[in-house]
Structures are given as structure tokens and as C-alpha cells.
Amino acid sequence: MIEIQHVSKQYVANTKAVDDLDFTVHNGEIFGFIGENGAGKSTTIHMISGILEPDAGDILLDGHSIITDPVEAKRTFGYVSDNPDFFMGMKAIQYLNLVADIYNVDATTRKTNILSMAQTFELDQLLNNPISSYSHGMRQKLMIIAALLHEPNNWIMDEPLVGLDPKSQHDTKQMMKDHAAKGHSVFFSTHALEVAEKLCDRIGVIHHGKLLFIGTLEQLRAQYDATMSLEDLFLEMTEHA
Amino acid sequence: MHNILLLTKVLLKGQFQGMVNATTMHGATKKKPSKGAKIAMGVAYVVLFGYLIAGFTFLFSGINTMAITYQLPQLSLMILLIMVLSIGLFMMVFAMVSTLYYDQTTSILLPLPLSATQILAARSIVLLIDVWMLVILLAIGPLLISTIQLGLTIVQFVLLVFMIFTICIIPSCILGILLMLIMRYSRIFYNKKRVQLIAFLLFFAIYFIFLNQLGSSTTAMDDASVSVTLLSTISQTIGSCYPPLRLALNTVMAPSFIDGLTKFMIYIGLTIATVWIYFKVGQTIYLKGLVASMLNGGKRKVSRVRDRLFQKHHPIYGYIQKELHTIFSSATFIIQMVAPVYLLTGIMLVSIGIGITQGETDLFELITMLRSLGIDQWIAFMICAFVLFIASMDYCAGVMISKDGQCASWMRTIPMSALDQSIAKLITAMLIRMPLILLACVVAPLFQVVEPLSALTMFFILVAHMVVCDVFGLWNDARKPYLNWTSEIQAVKNNTKVLVGMLFNLLAALIFGGVYYLLLSMISKRLMVETMMMLLATVIIVLTLLIQRKVGSHLLDAVH
């Protein structure tokens, strides 16, 4: 469970990148975070994952504060960054082992998880190759494997489907559904509204740092127009915000 | 031409903005520093650069005096040009590969409507400006002092300035042509690591061949003119290896206007011709090599993952492995961070080795002399001071965060405290230096150069120096890590923090060496001196490690 409690972040004076966000992502749900470029999605995700510190408020991951108890909070999630170009000099297996070491994953679990997920993403034959020889999509897949390696309760992803081929997109979405079905939570940001429409249990719409809407698609349609697609609803909301 | 200037401006801005931000902005808040901080920083840089300029000025003042005494005024100017040429070329060898082929702006530049010549020209100008910045810094003092002491005319001064700025152009163009040919026609060099390592090995192979040649030609020197003869031999050897250098010197020191003008025209003609060939070659093959370099190793064969690769380790052990891997997977990092220390160590070991087998190196002659005078306690001090000096060249800890670049934000997402990560980084830095310390402290007593007790003292002093320097380096890097670099060389070399780190290391070496020297001078009982030094070093180690706990917990404050 991810609890975001009155969180704000400001980079420049008089402009809040994130302004008093307050919502909860429950266990067992897939939560889609939608917004335009610069709306505050990545800032929010960076604060949840501990990259940035909020100026105000707190974020609890399975009850652990990312500010006061960062190490325990970080154990609870797996994070997929929007930039998969990490540790290019390492071999994929070295990177996965590094992540497994840091999360204290035992030898048997890491082997089972790495091999099964690598097979799903068709990387099993390439694990011994340097990350630099991987394509963007392959690196993205590797980051997803690394994020799920320690079987985290919360899965946090920044634009996870960007750069993936159709099959991998399908597999990733299926993994998200499976993860939520096991009672875990999935939090991801996306520009692809049709993905959010089909995949998410609830969505949050952020605009200029403020949360415009949070709830199910049905609640959104009830609030605006039942016949409108999510894309139209999104445009309607952000234009009149 | 307009596009070249525009591109040069953009590339330069990208290169220097990051460098300036890394040294002036507050790392954590990205806020500009206060007026007081700016003034303090300005004073620090004036002291820092003043120290360098003064050092080189003092050195050349000595060379000039000697040259005047022996009526060889051209000798000191030749040495000045050689210094500029060596520094420029040394920088070029490493920076050229990174800037021309492995800069991260390549993927942005290639789709733009720019010709190969335009990209090559802009990048070459950036390279040259980079070299000029260091050359100006190091040559300004020697240039002025030589002009005054040797009584150069205004025309000679202007010509000398011109030669200082242009002396690197011809060899750099030749190097560039070689590099472009290699990158275009040899698949083996598509791997950046390999290219840089081969360039590095080639450079040092040439360097050692030159030293060897120099050594064989200076064996029959008498004591009185030893320095002048040595310097003359260096000048003659380099002058004959690289004729444009002699031409540049003869232009400045020409006896008549016509003679000078003729030589100047030949020099200019040669330079322009080389630059023309460089761009002609570049126009034909640069882009193809550039596209190939982006493959960075190309396709690799599939290899099976073996069971032993799924072993579990302690998080700090895993983290250290990652740190070592980051450093040793990049030739730039190896060359800049590790190689200088180990090259000097190699020279030291070779010197000891030759001394043991032949007994004729200066080091062994000095040791024999000190023993015959009954003051062999100074041998340990001498070796300790020498190793402290070498160790000061190691600034690994000072770039431990910056080297991670864009990957650094990952460090904030993992369930490992900043303190643990700082410990892992510190251990990595120490692992890199420790073999040097162990070599010095094991080899010296093993071959009876020093007594075991003195070797133990040396060990304590060297470890204390290492701990102090590494904690300072880590703290300095944590304050303002330089993470937005586009080329690895910016992170570990084109960075004033590196200079600050090395100067701090030298200062710490001076203090440790100074205290040891004072105790040896004042106290006759050696056992007492050794015990006091060991105690002092232990106290410093413990105190520094306590400070490290504070430094370490703020390691990631400026990483976003």
C-alpha cells in the first residue's frame, strides 16, 4: 500500500511542481497516474521512490515513511525508471545479481525469478551479455525484471511501456495484473490513455501539480459525460482546470 | 562556418556549464551560492591556480638562470615548448577518443543537417580550447619569466605566444587522422575500452622508448654540466623526433627578420597543410566511423549463464563489486583514476628491481650513502615520503559519485542507507590504493631496504593518509557531484574538484611527512619515534572514520 499524505514539492519560487497531493494506492489495485508533460507525474514518482525529498507531507510504503524510515520503505517496492540506460558497462546478469544482493534475495529465489522472467521477455539467452549491447526495449525489460526480482509488495513504474514491443507490452500488462491479483499494488504513470482505460482499477489525473481527479473510470464518467472516452474526458478536465 | 561556430558554442557551453555548476552551485538545493561563498571560492581558486603558476614560474626561473650561465637561451624556450607539447598531446590522446567518438551528443548531432566536416571542426575546436585552457594556466608564468630573464623582444614574445598556442596542432591532426582511419577501417576498435587502452599503451610505449634513448645518450656526462647536458639532450632528442618544434624555436630565435619570416611561413604552411589533410580525411571517413562507434561493441555472441553466477553476497560486497565494475569497465576511468598511481608504483618497483640486480640506481646509491653515514633511519622516511607523493595522485574517492553520472539517482531508490553506500565507496577507493601501500610496506623490508618496525610505521602513516584523503574526497564529491556529464572524461578529469582533491592529498602528504621528519629530527630514540607515529596515525584514522559517519549519512543529499 502506498499512502501519499499532503505531499508538495517546489523547484522554483512561486511554482509548485506538486501541490498537496493526498491519496492512497491500495493493495490489490492497479493505479494509473495520468497527466500532461510537466504535470508533476515524474516528480511524484521520484518522491515515492526516494530520489527526491518532499518539501511537505509524507509518503508511507506499507506503513514505512520514505522520509524517516527510507531503507525499510525502499524494501517494499520495485522501481522501474523512465530511463533504462543504467550500468551500461555491466553484464545483465551482473546487474540483476547486484539488485538481488542489495535486496537480500537468496540464491534459489533469484535464480528462479531471473530465469522465469527472462524467459517471458526472451532475454534468457542474452543475460551474459553487456547491457550496452541491449536495445532500448531490452534494457526496459531488464529494469522490469530487476524491479520484480525481490517480489516487492509495491510496484512503481515511470512510463513502463515506452519502448517495448507489442508482445512485451502485453506481457508487462499481464504481469501487472498478476501482481495486483496476488494482493500487491501497482502504481504507474503513463501518457497512453487507452492503456490506463483498459488496465487500471483506479486512475489519478494530475495537472499543474494538483490532483484533478481520483477514482474509477466509471466515477469519472459519472462526474462528466458517460459517453465520453477517457481521452475526451482527460482533455475536458485539463482544459477547464 | 556559421554552423561550425554555432555547434562549437553549444558543445562548449555543454562542456563548461556542467563543470561550472558542479563547482559553484549548491549540490543539494541547486541554488546559487551566497556572495561570501563566491568570494571564498574565488580566493580558493586564486590560491590554487596561483600555486600552480608560481610553481612553474619558479621552475623556469631556475632553468633560465642555468641557460643564461651556459649561454644557451634557446634551451629554456625549447623546454617550454616541449612542456606545452607534452601536456597538450597527453590530454589529446585521451580526450580525442572521448570527444570525437564517444560523446553522448552524437545521437543528437547525427540526425541534424550537419556535414561531417562541421561536426569534426566543432569537436576539434572544443578539444583545442580544452587543451589551451590548461596550457595557458601552466605556461603563462614560464612565458613571462622567460621573456624577462632572456630579454626577448616584443616580436619574439608575440611569436612565442603564437607557437605555444599552435605547437600542438600538427601532432593532434596526425593523431586525429590515425584515429579516424582506425575507427573507420578496423572493427577491432569499435570497442571504446579497447581504443582507449591501446592509445594509452601506445603513448607510454613511445614514452619509455624515448626515456631509454635519452638514458643511453646521457651516460657520459660530467657532474658540472649534468643538468644542462640532460636538458639539451632532451631538447635534441625531441627536436629530432618532431622537426616542427625545432622550426618553431628557430622562428622565435631567428637571427634576422628575413630568416624568421621564412621559417614562420614554412611553419604556418606546414600547420595549414596538416589541418587541411585532417579535414579532407575527416570529410571522407569521419561519419562512417562515428556511426560504427555508436554500436559500442556491436553484436555479441550468446553465452550461457552458469549456475555459479546466481550466488548471494552481502549488500555491501555486491555494491563494491558494482563500484569496481564501473571503474574497470571504462578505459577512461582506468586511465584517469587508477593508472597514474600504478605507473609510478611500477617505476618504483622497476627501480628497486634494477637496484637489487645491478645495484646501480640512484635510489640504491642514496640508500648506501645514508647507511654509510649511519643515518639509515632517513631511508624509511624517504621511501614513506615518496609513496605518500605517489598516493597523492590517487583521487578515486573524489569522483566516486560523479563517475556514476545519470545512474546516481538509482542509488537513492535502493534499500541501502547512504552511510552503507558511503562505506562501500570508501572501501572501493581504498581497495584501489591498498596494493600500492602493501607493495611499499612489504617489498621494502623484504629486500632489507628498511627494518620491519619502520615498515610498520610506514604502513600506519600511509593508511592514515589514505583514510583522510578518501574521506575528504568523498565529502567533496558528495557536496557537488557532477552528474550531468556527456563524456566520462568530464567526470574524472575536466573537473576542478579533481584538482582540489589532488592538492588536498599533497597537503596531507606534506603534513604527515613533515610530522615524521620533525619527530625523527628531534628524538634520537627510534623506537619512540616509530611508536609515536603509529599512535598518531591510529588516532587520526579513528577520528577520520568518526567524521566519515557524519559525511556518509549525507552522501546522497545532492543526488537527484
CSV table of N, CA and C in Angstrom, one decimal, chain A residues 49-53 70-72 74-75 77 79 83 85-91 93-95 97-108 110-111 114-115 124-130 132-133, chain B residues 29 193 295-296 298-315 317-319 321-322 325-326 329 404 406-418 556-557 559-560:
chain,number,residue,atom,x,y,z
A,49,SER,N,9.7,7.1,-4.8
A,49,SER,CA,10.9,6.1,-4.8
A,49,SER,C,12.1,6.6,-4.0
A,50,GLY,N,12.0,7.8,-3.5
A,50,GLY,CA,13.1,8.3,-2.6
A,50,GLY,C,14.2,9.1,-3.3
A,51,ILE,N,14.0,9.3,-4.6
A,51,ILE,CA,15.0,10.1,-5.4
A,51,ILE,C,14.9,11.6,-4.9
A,52,LEU,N,13.7,12.1,-4.8
A,52,LEU,CA,13.5,13.4,-4.3
A,52,LEU,C,12.9,13.4,-2.9
A,53,GLU,N,13.2,14.4,-2.1
A,53,GLU,CA,12.5,14.5,-0.8
A,53,GLU,C,11.4,15.6,-0.9
A,70,PRO,N,13.7,5.4,5.4
A,70,PRO,CA,13.8,5.2,4.0
A,70,PRO,C,14.2,3.8,3.6
A,71,VAL,N,15.1,3.1,4.4
A,71,VAL,CA,15.6,1.8,4.0
A,71,VAL,C,14.5,0.8,4.0
A,72,GLU,N,13.7,0.8,5.1
A,72,GLU,CA,12.7,-0.2,5.1
A,72,GLU,C,11.6,0.1,4.1
A,74,LYS,N,12.1,1.4,1.2
A,74,LYS,CA,12.6,1.0,-0.1
A,74,LYS,C,12.5,-0.5,-0.3
A,75,ARG,N,12.6,-1.2,0.7
A,75,ARG,CA,12.5,-2.7,0.6
A,75,ARG,C,11.1,-3.1,0.1
A,77,PHE,N,9.2,-1.8,-2.3
A,77,PHE,CA,8.8,-1.6,-3.7
A,77,PHE,C,9.9,-2.0,-4.7
A,79,TYR,N,11.2,-0.5,-8.4
A,79,TYR,CA,11.0,0.7,-9.2
A,79,TYR,C,11.5,0.6,-10.6
A,83,ASN,N,14.1,6.0,-17.5
A,83,ASN,CA,15.4,5.9,-18.3
A,83,ASN,C,16.1,4.6,-18.0
A,85,ASP,N,18.8,3.4,-19.3
A,85,ASP,CA,20.2,3.3,-19.6
A,85,ASP,C,21.1,3.4,-18.4
A,86,PHE,N,21.0,2.3,-17.6
A,86,PHE,CA,21.8,2.3,-16.4
A,86,PHE,C,22.9,1.2,-16.5
A,87,PHE,N,24.0,1.5,-15.9
A,87,PHE,CA,25.1,0.5,-15.7
A,87,PHE,C,25.5,-0.2,-17.0
A,88,MET,N,25.7,0.6,-18.1
A,88,MET,CA,25.9,0.0,-19.4
A,88,MET,C,27.1,-0.9,-19.5
A,89,GLY,N,28.1,-0.7,-18.6
A,89,GLY,CA,29.3,-1.5,-18.7
A,89,GLY,C,29.1,-2.9,-18.1
A,90,MET,N,28.0,-3.1,-17.3
A,90,MET,CA,27.8,-4.4,-16.7
A,90,MET,C,27.1,-5.3,-17.6
A,91,LYS,N,27.3,-6.6,-17.3
A,91,LYS,CA,26.5,-7.6,-18.0
A,91,LYS,C,25.1,-7.7,-17.3
A,93,ILE,N,23.4,-10.1,-16.2
A,93,ILE,CA,23.3,-11.0,-15.0
A,93,ILE,C,24.0,-10.3,-13.8
A,94,GLN,N,25.1,-9.6,-14.1
A,94,GLN,CA,25.8,-8.9,-13.0
A,94,GLN,C,24.9,-7.8,-12.4
A,95,TYR,N,24.1,-7.1,-13.2
A,95,TYR,CA,23.2,-6.1,-12.7
A,95,TYR,C,22.1,-6.7,-11.9
A,97,ASN,N,22.2,-9.6,-10.4
A,97,ASN,CA,22.8,-10.1,-9.1
A,97,ASN,C,23.0,-9.0,-8.1
A,98,LEU,N,23.5,-7.8,-8.6
A,98,LEU,CA,23.7,-6.6,-7.7
A,98,LEU,C,22.4,-6.3,-7.0
A,99,VAL,N,21.3,-6.2,-7.8
A,99,VAL,CA,20.0,-5.8,-7.3
A,99,VAL,C,19.6,-6.9,-6.2
A,100,ALA,N,19.8,-8.2,-6.6
A,100,ALA,CA,19.4,-9.3,-5.7
A,100,ALA,C,20.2,-9.2,-4.4
A,101,ASP,N,21.5,-8.9,-4.5
A,101,ASP,CA,22.3,-8.8,-3.3
A,101,ASP,C,21.8,-7.7,-2.4
A,102,ILE,N,21.5,-6.5,-3.0
A,102,ILE,CA,21.0,-5.4,-2.2
A,102,ILE,C,19.7,-5.6,-1.5
A,103,TYR,N,18.8,-6.4,-2.2
A,103,TYR,CA,17.5,-6.7,-1.6
A,103,TYR,C,17.6,-8.1,-0.8
A,104,ASN,N,18.8,-8.6,-0.6
A,104,ASN,CA,18.9,-9.8,0.1
A,104,ASN,C,18.1,-11.0,-0.4
A,105,VAL,N,18.1,-11.2,-1.7
A,105,VAL,CA,17.4,-12.3,-2.3
A,105,VAL,C,18.3,-13.5,-2.3
A,106,ASP,N,17.7,-14.7,-1.8
A,106,ASP,CA,18.6,-15.9,-1.7
A,106,ASP,C,18.8,-16.4,-3.0
A,107,ALA,N,19.8,-17.3,-3.1
A,107,ALA,CA,20.3,-17.8,-4.4
A,107,ALA,C,19.2,-18.6,-5.2
A,108,THR,N,18.4,-19.4,-4.5
A,108,THR,CA,17.4,-20.1,-5.2
A,108,THR,C,16.3,-19.2,-5.8
A,110,ARG,N,16.5,-16.0,-6.4
A,110,ARG,CA,17.0,-15.2,-7.5
A,110,ARG,C,17.1,-15.9,-8.8
A,111,LYS,N,17.6,-17.2,-8.7
A,111,LYS,CA,17.7,-18.0,-10.0
A,111,LYS,C,16.4,-18.2,-10.6
A,114,ILE,N,14.8,-14.8,-11.9
A,114,ILE,CA,15.5,-14.3,-13.0
A,114,ILE,C,15.3,-15.1,-14.3
A,115,LEU,N,15.4,-16.4,-14.1
A,115,LEU,CA,15.2,-17.2,-15.3
A,115,LEU,C,13.8,-17.2,-15.9
A,124,ASP,N,16.6,-14.7,-21.8
A,124,ASP,CA,17.3,-15.7,-21.1
A,124,ASP,C,18.6,-16.1,-21.8
A,125,GLN,N,18.7,-16.0,-23.1
A,125,GLN,CA,19.9,-16.3,-23.8
A,125,GLN,C,20.9,-15.2,-23.9
A,126,LEU,N,20.4,-14.0,-23.4
A,126,LEU,CA,21.3,-12.8,-23.5
A,126,LEU,C,21.7,-12.3,-22.2
A,127,LEU,N,21.5,-13.0,-21.1
A,127,LEU,CA,21.8,-12.5,-19.8
A,127,LEU,C,23.3,-12.3,-19.5
A,128,ASN,N,24.1,-13.0,-20.3
A,128,ASN,CA,25.5,-12.9,-20.0
A,128,ASN,C,26.1,-11.9,-20.9
A,129,ASN,N,25.3,-11.1,-21.6
A,129,ASN,CA,25.8,-10.0,-22.5
A,129,ASN,C,25.8,-8.7,-21.8
A,130,PRO,N,26.7,-7.8,-22.2
A,130,PRO,CA,26.7,-6.4,-21.6
A,130,PRO,C,25.4,-5.7,-21.9
A,132,SER,N,25.2,-2.7,-22.5
A,132,SER,CA,25.4,-1.8,-23.6
A,132,SER,C,25.0,-2.4,-25.0
A,133,SER,N,25.0,-3.7,-25.1
A,133,SER,CA,24.7,-4.3,-26.4
A,133,SER,C,23.2,-4.5,-26.5
B,29,THR,N,20.5,21.9,-3.2
B,29,THR,CA,19.4,22.8,-3.5
B,29,THR,C,19.5,23.3,-4.9
B,193,LYS,N,36.6,0.8,-24.9
B,193,LYS,CA,37.5,0.5,-23.9
B,193,LYS,C,38.8,0.1,-24.5
B,295,LEU,N,27.8,1.7,-32.2
B,295,LEU,CA,27.4,0.3,-31.9
B,295,LEU,C,28.0,-0.2,-30.6
B,296,ASN,N,29.2,0.4,-30.2
B,296,ASN,CA,29.8,0.1,-28.9
B,296,ASN,C,30.0,-1.3,-28.7
B,298,GLY,N,29.2,-3.7,-30.9
B,298,GLY,CA,28.4,-4.4,-31.9
B,298,GLY,C,27.7,-5.6,-31.3
B,299,LYS,N,27.3,-6.5,-32.2
B,299,LYS,CA,26.5,-7.7,-31.7
B,299,LYS,C,27.5,-8.6,-31.0
B,300,ARG,N,27.1,-9.2,-30.0
B,300,ARG,CA,28.0,-10.2,-29.3
B,300,ARG,C,27.4,-11.6,-29.3
B,301,LYS,N,28.2,-12.5,-29.2
B,301,LYS,CA,27.7,-13.9,-29.3
B,301,LYS,C,27.0,-14.2,-28.0
B,302,VAL,N,26.0,-15.1,-28.1
B,302,VAL,CA,25.2,-15.5,-27.0
B,302,VAL,C,26.1,-16.5,-26.1
B,303,SER,N,26.2,-16.2,-24.8
B,303,SER,CA,26.9,-17.2,-23.9
B,303,SER,C,26.0,-17.6,-22.8
B,304,ARG,N,26.1,-18.8,-22.4
B,304,ARG,CA,25.2,-19.4,-21.4
B,304,ARG,C,25.5,-18.8,-20.0
B,305,VAL,N,24.4,-18.6,-19.2
B,305,VAL,CA,24.6,-18.1,-17.8
B,305,VAL,C,24.8,-19.3,-16.9
B,306,ARG,N,25.9,-19.4,-16.3
B,306,ARG,CA,26.2,-20.6,-15.4
B,306,ARG,C,25.6,-20.4,-14.0
B,307,ASP,N,25.4,-21.5,-13.4
B,307,ASP,CA,24.8,-21.5,-12.0
B,307,ASP,C,25.6,-20.7,-11.0
B,308,ARG,N,26.9,-20.7,-11.2
B,308,ARG,CA,27.7,-20.0,-10.2
B,308,ARG,C,27.4,-18.5,-10.2
B,309,LEU,N,26.8,-18.0,-11.2
B,309,LEU,CA,26.5,-16.6,-11.3
B,309,LEU,C,25.4,-16.2,-10.4
B,310,PHE,N,24.6,-17.1,-9.9
B,310,PHE,CA,23.5,-16.8,-9.1
B,310,PHE,C,23.8,-16.8,-7.6
B,311,GLN,N,25.0,-16.5,-7.2
B,311,GLN,CA,25.4,-16.6,-5.8
B,311,GLN,C,24.9,-15.4,-5.0
B,312,LYS,N,24.7,-15.6,-3.7
B,312,LYS,CA,24.2,-14.5,-2.9
B,312,LYS,C,25.4,-13.9,-2.1
B,313,HIS,N,25.5,-12.5,-2.1
B,313,HIS,CA,26.5,-11.8,-1.4
B,313,HIS,C,25.9,-10.8,-0.4
B,314,HIS,N,26.7,-10.3,0.5
B,314,HIS,CA,26.3,-9.3,1.4
B,314,HIS,C,26.1,-8.0,0.5
B,315,PRO,N,25.0,-7.2,0.8
B,315,PRO,CA,24.8,-6.0,0.0
B,315,PRO,C,26.0,-5.1,-0.2
B,317,TYR,N,29.1,-6.0,-0.2
B,317,TYR,CA,30.0,-6.7,-1.1
B,317,TYR,C,29.5,-6.5,-2.6
B,318,GLY,N,28.2,-6.7,-2.7
B,318,GLY,CA,27.6,-6.5,-4.1
B,318,GLY,C,27.8,-5.1,-4.6
B,319,TYR,N,27.7,-4.2,-3.7
B,319,TYR,CA,27.8,-2.7,-4.1
B,319,TYR,C,29.3,-2.4,-4.5
B,321,GLN,N,31.4,-4.6,-5.6
B,321,GLN,CA,31.6,-5.2,-7.0
B,321,GLN,C,31.1,-4.3,-8.1
B,322,LYS,N,30.0,-3.7,-7.8
B,322,LYS,CA,29.4,-2.7,-8.8
B,322,LYS,C,30.3,-1.5,-9.0
B,325,HIS,N,33.4,-2.6,-10.9
B,325,HIS,CA,33.0,-2.9,-12.2
B,325,HIS,C,32.8,-1.6,-13.0
B,326,THR,N,32.2,-0.6,-12.4
B,326,THR,CA,32.0,0.7,-13.1
B,326,THR,C,33.4,1.3,-13.5
B,329,SER,N,35.3,-1.1,-16.1
B,329,SER,CA,34.7,-1.3,-17.4
B,329,SER,C,34.9,-0.1,-18.3
B,404,ASP,N,29.3,8.0,-11.5
B,404,ASP,CA,28.0,7.3,-11.7
B,404,ASP,C,27.1,8.0,-12.7
B,406,GLN,N,24.4,9.7,-14.6
B,406,GLN,CA,22.9,9.6,-14.6
B,406,GLN,C,22.4,8.4,-13.8
B,407,CYS,N,23.3,7.4,-13.5
B,407,CYS,CA,22.9,6.2,-12.8
B,407,CYS,C,22.8,6.6,-11.3
B,408,ALA,N,23.3,7.8,-10.9
B,408,ALA,CA,23.4,8.1,-9.5
B,408,ALA,C,22.0,8.1,-8.8
B,409,SER,N,21.0,8.5,-9.5
B,409,SER,CA,19.6,8.6,-8.9
B,409,SER,C,19.2,7.2,-8.5
B,410,TRP,N,19.7,6.1,-9.1
B,410,TRP,CA,19.4,4.8,-8.7
B,410,TRP,C,19.8,4.5,-7.3
B,411,MET,N,20.9,5.2,-6.9
B,411,MET,CA,21.4,4.9,-5.5
B,411,MET,C,20.4,5.4,-4.4
B,412,ARG,N,19.5,6.3,-4.8
B,412,ARG,CA,18.6,6.8,-3.8
B,412,ARG,C,17.3,5.9,-3.8
B,413,THR,N,17.2,5.0,-4.7
B,413,THR,CA,16.0,4.2,-4.7
B,413,THR,C,16.2,2.8,-4.1
B,414,ILE,N,17.4,2.5,-3.7
B,414,ILE,CA,17.7,1.1,-3.2
B,414,ILE,C,17.6,1.1,-1.7
B,415,PRO,N,17.3,0.0,-1.1
B,415,PRO,CA,17.2,-0.1,0.4
B,415,PRO,C,18.5,-0.2,1.1
B,416,MET,N,19.4,0.7,0.8
B,416,MET,CA,20.7,0.7,1.5
B,416,MET,C,20.9,2.1,1.9
B,417,SER,N,21.3,2.3,3.2
B,417,SER,CA,21.4,3.6,3.7
B,417,SER,C,22.6,4.4,3.0
B,418,ALA,N,22.5,5.7,3.1
B,418,ALA,CA,23.6,6.5,2.5
B,418,ALA,C,25.0,6.1,3.2
B,556,LEU,N,24.2,11.2,-0.2
B,556,LEU,CA,23.3,11.3,-1.4
B,556,LEU,C,22.4,12.5,-1.4
B,557,ASP,N,22.7,13.4,-0.5
B,557,ASP,CA,21.8,14.6,-0.3
B,557,ASP,C,21.8,15.4,-1.6
B,559,VAL,N,22.2,14.2,-4.7
B,559,VAL,CA,22.0,13.4,-5.9
B,559,VAL,C,20.5,13.3,-6.1
B,560,HIS,N,20.1,13.7,-7.4
B,560,HIS,CA,18.7,13.7,-7.7
B,560,HIS,C,18.5,13.0,-9.0
